[in-house]
mmCIF file of C-alpha atoms in Angstrom:
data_model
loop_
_atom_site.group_PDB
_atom_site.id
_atom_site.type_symbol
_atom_site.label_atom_id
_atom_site.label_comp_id
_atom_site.label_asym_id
_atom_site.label_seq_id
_atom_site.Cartn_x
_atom_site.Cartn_y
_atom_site.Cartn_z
ATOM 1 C CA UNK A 1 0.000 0.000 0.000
ATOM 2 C CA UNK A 2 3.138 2.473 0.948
ATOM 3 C CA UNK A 3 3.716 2.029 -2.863
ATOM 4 C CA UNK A 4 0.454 3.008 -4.353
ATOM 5 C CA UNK A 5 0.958 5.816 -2.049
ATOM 6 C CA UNK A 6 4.266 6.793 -2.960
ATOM 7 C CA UNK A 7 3.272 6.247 -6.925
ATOM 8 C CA UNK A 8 -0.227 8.472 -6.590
ATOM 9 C CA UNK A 9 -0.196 10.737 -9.093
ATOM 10 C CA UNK A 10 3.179 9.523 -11.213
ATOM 11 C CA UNK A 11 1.922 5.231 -11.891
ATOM 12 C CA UNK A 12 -0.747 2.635 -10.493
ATOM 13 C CA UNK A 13 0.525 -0.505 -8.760
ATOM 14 C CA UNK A 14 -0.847 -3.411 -10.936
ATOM 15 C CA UNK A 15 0.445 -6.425 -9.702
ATOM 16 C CA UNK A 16 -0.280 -5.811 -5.903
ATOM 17 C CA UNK A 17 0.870 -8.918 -3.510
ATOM 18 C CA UNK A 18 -1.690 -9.804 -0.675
ATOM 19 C CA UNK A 19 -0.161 -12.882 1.967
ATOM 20 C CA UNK A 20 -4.163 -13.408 2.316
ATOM 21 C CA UNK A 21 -6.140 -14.669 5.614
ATOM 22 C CA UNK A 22 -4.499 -16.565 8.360
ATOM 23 C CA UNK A 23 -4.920 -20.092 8.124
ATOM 24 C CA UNK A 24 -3.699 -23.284 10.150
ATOM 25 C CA UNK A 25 -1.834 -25.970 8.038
ATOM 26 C CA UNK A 26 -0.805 -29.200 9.452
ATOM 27 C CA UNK A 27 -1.513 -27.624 13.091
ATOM 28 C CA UNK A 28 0.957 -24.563 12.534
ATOM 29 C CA UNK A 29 -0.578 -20.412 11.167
ATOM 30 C CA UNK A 30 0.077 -19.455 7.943
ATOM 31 C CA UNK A 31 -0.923 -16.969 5.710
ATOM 32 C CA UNK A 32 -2.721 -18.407 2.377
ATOM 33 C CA UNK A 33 -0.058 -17.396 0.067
ATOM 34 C CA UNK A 34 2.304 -19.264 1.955
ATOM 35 C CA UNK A 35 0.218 -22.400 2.148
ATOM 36 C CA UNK A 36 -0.053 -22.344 -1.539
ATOM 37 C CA UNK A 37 3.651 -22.142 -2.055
ATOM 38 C CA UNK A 38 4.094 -24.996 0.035
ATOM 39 C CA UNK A 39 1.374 -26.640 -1.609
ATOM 40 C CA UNK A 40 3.441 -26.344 -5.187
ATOM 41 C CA UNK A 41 6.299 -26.965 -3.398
ATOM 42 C CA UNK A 42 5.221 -30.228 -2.595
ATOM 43 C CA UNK A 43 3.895 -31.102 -5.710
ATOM 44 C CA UNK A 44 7.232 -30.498 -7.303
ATOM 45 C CA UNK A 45 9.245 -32.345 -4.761
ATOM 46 C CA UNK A 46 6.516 -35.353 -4.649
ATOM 47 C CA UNK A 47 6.022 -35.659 -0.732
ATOM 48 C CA UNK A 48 4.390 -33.625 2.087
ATOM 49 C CA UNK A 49 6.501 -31.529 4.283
ATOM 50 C CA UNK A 50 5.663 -31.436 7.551
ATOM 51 C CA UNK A 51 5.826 -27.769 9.472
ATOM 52 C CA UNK A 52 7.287 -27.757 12.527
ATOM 53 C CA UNK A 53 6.716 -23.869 13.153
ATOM 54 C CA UNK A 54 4.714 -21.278 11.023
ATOM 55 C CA UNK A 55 4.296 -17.133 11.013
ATOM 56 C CA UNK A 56 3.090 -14.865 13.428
ATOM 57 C CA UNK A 57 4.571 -16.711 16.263
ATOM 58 C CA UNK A 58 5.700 -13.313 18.205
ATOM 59 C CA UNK A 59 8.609 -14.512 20.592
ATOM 60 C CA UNK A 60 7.490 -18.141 20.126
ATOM 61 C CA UNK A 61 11.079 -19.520 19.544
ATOM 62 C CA UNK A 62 13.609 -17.500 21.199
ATOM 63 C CA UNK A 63 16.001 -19.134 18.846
ATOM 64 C CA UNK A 64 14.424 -17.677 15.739
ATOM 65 C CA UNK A 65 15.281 -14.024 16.305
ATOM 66 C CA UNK A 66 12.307 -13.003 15.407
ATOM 67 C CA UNK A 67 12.193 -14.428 11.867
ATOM 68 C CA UNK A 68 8.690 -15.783 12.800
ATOM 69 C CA UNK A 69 7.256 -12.930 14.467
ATOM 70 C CA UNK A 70 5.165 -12.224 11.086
ATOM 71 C CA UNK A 71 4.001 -13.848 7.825
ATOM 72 C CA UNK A 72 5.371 -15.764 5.468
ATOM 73 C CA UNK A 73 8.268 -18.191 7.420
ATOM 74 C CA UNK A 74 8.113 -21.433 7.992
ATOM 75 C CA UNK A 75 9.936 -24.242 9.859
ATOM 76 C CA UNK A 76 9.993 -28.061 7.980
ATOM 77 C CA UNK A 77 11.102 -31.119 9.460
ATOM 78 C CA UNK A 78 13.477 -33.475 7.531
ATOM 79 C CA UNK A 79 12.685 -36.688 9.551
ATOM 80 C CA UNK A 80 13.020 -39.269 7.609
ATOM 81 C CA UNK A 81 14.492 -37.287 5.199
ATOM 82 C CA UNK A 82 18.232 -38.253 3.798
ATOM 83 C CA UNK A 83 20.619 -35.549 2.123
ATOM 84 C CA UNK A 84 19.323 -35.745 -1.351
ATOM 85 C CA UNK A 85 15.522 -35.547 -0.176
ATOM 86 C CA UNK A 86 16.405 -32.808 2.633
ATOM 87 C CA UNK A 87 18.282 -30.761 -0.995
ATOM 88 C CA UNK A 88 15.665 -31.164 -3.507
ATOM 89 C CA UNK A 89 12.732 -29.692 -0.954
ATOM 90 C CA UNK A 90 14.911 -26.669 -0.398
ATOM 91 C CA UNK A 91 15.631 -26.828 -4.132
ATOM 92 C CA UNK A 92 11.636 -26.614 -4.384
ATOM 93 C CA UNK A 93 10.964 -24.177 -2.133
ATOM 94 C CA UNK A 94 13.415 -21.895 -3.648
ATOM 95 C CA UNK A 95 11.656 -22.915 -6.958
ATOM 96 C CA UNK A 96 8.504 -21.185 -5.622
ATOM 97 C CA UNK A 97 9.624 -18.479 -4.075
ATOM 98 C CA UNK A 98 11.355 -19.074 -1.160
ATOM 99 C CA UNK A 99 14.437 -18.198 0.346
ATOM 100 C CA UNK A 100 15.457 -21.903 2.013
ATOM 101 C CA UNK A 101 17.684 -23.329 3.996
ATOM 102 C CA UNK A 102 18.799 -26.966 5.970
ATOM 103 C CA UNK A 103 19.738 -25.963 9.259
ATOM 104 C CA UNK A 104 21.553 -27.918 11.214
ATOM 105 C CA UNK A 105 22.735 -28.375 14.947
ATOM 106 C CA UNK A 106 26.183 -27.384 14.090
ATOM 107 C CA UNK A 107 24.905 -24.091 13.200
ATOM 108 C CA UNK A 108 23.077 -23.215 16.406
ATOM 109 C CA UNK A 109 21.326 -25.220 19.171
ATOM 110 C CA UNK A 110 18.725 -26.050 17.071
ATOM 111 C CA UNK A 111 17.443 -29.554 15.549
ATOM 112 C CA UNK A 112 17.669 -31.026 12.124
ATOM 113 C CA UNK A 113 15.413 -28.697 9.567
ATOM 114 C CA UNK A 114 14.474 -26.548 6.586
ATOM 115 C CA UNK A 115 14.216 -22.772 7.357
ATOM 116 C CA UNK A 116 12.197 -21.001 4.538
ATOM 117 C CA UNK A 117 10.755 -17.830 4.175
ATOM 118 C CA UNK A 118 8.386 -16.590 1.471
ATOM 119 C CA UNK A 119 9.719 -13.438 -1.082
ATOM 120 C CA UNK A 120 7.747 -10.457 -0.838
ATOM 121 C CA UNK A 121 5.228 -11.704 1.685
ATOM 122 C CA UNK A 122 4.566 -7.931 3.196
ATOM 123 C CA UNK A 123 3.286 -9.237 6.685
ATOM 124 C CA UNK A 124 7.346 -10.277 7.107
ATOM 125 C CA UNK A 125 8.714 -9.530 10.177
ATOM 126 C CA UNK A 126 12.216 -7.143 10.029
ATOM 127 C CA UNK A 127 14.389 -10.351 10.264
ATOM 128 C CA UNK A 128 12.778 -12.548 7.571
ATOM 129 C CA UNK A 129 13.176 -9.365 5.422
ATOM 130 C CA UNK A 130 16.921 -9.277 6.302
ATOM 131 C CA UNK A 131 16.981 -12.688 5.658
ATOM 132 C CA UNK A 132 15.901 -12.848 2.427
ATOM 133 C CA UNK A 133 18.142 -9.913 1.768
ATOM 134 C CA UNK A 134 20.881 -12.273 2.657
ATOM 135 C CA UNK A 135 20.200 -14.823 0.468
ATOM 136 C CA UNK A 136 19.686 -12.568 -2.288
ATOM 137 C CA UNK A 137 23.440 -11.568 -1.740
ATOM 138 C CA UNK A 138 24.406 -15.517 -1.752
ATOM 139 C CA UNK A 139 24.393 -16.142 2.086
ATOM 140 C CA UNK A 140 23.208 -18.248 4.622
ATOM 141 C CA UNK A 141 20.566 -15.830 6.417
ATOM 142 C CA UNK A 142 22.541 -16.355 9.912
ATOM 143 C CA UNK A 143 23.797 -13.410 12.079
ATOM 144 C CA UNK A 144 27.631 -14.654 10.855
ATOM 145 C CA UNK A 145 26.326 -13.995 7.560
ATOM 146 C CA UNK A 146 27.736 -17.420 5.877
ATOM 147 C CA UNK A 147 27.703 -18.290 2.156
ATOM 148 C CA UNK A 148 24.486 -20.132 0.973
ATOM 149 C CA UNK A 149 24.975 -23.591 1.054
ATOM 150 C CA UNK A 150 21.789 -24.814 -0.666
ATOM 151 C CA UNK A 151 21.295 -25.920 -4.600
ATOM 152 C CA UNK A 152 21.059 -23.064 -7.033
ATOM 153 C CA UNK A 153 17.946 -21.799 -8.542
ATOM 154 C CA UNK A 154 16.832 -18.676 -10.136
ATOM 155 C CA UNK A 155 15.568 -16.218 -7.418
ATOM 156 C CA UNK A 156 12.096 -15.356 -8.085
ATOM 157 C CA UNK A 157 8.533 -14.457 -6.116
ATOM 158 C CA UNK A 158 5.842 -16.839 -6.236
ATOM 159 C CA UNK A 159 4.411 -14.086 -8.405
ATOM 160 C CA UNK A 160 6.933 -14.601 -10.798
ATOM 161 C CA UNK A 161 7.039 -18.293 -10.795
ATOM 162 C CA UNK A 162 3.065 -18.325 -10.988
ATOM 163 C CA UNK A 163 3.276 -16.267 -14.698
ATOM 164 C CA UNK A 164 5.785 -18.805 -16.363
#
């Protein structure tokens, strides 16, 4: 909306991005954009993914800084999952529109997991934004700001990916 603003007068915002209604998904908030990038992220990989944390979990996980505070982050589990699965659903994910990452316990004292967070959702909280700044600059999203150590894809929105 700070865009149409911004634009009034000099060019209309066609292609405006609404994350949608909060909804639960596999016991975890969402917004519904998110839940229908996972949903085509699933597709593509062939399996389910199951959340272990969604969005707008203010101060929920003191270990996630805040990424989950608003919309459009996610937390997957990889149980069951070996190194070649755990890669191609962050290679899906980032297919979609996501930036994604395996975390693992030598990075923090954290589990197994996938972090992901969803391009351009505008309920993001300050950290996902960061985040996703990160991996646009080819690292890791962590505070010691790490290369990116998942597959290569093209970076796009779910917008983008959506038109092709």
């Amino acid at each position: 909306m700070s865009l149409t603003r911004l634009g009034a007068g000099r060019f209309g915002v066609t292609h405006v991005i609404v994350p949608g209604a909060r909804v639960s998904v596999g016991g975890v908030v969402v917004d519904t954009r998110t839940r229908d990038m996972l949903a085509e992220a699933e597709r593509l990989l062939g399996r389910d993914l199951v959340l272990l944390q969604g969005s707008y979990n203010r101060g929920g996980d003191p270990t996630s800084a805040g990424t989950h505070d608003g919309g459009g982050v996610v937390d997957i589990s990889v149980k069951g999952m070996g190194s070649a699965t755990r890669t191609a659903a962050v290679r899906a994910l980032r297919r979609v529109g996501f930036a994604a990452w395996v975390r693992s316990p030598d990075q923090a004292d954290w589990p197994w997991h996938i972090h992901a967070a969803a391009i351009n959702d505008t309920d993001l909280s300050s950290q996902a934004q960061h985040q996703i700044g990160d991996y646009y600059l080819g690292l890791n999203g962590l505070s010691g700001r790490g290369p990116d150590d998942g597959p290569k894809v093209t970076i796009r929105t779910w917008e983008e990916y959506r038109r092709r």
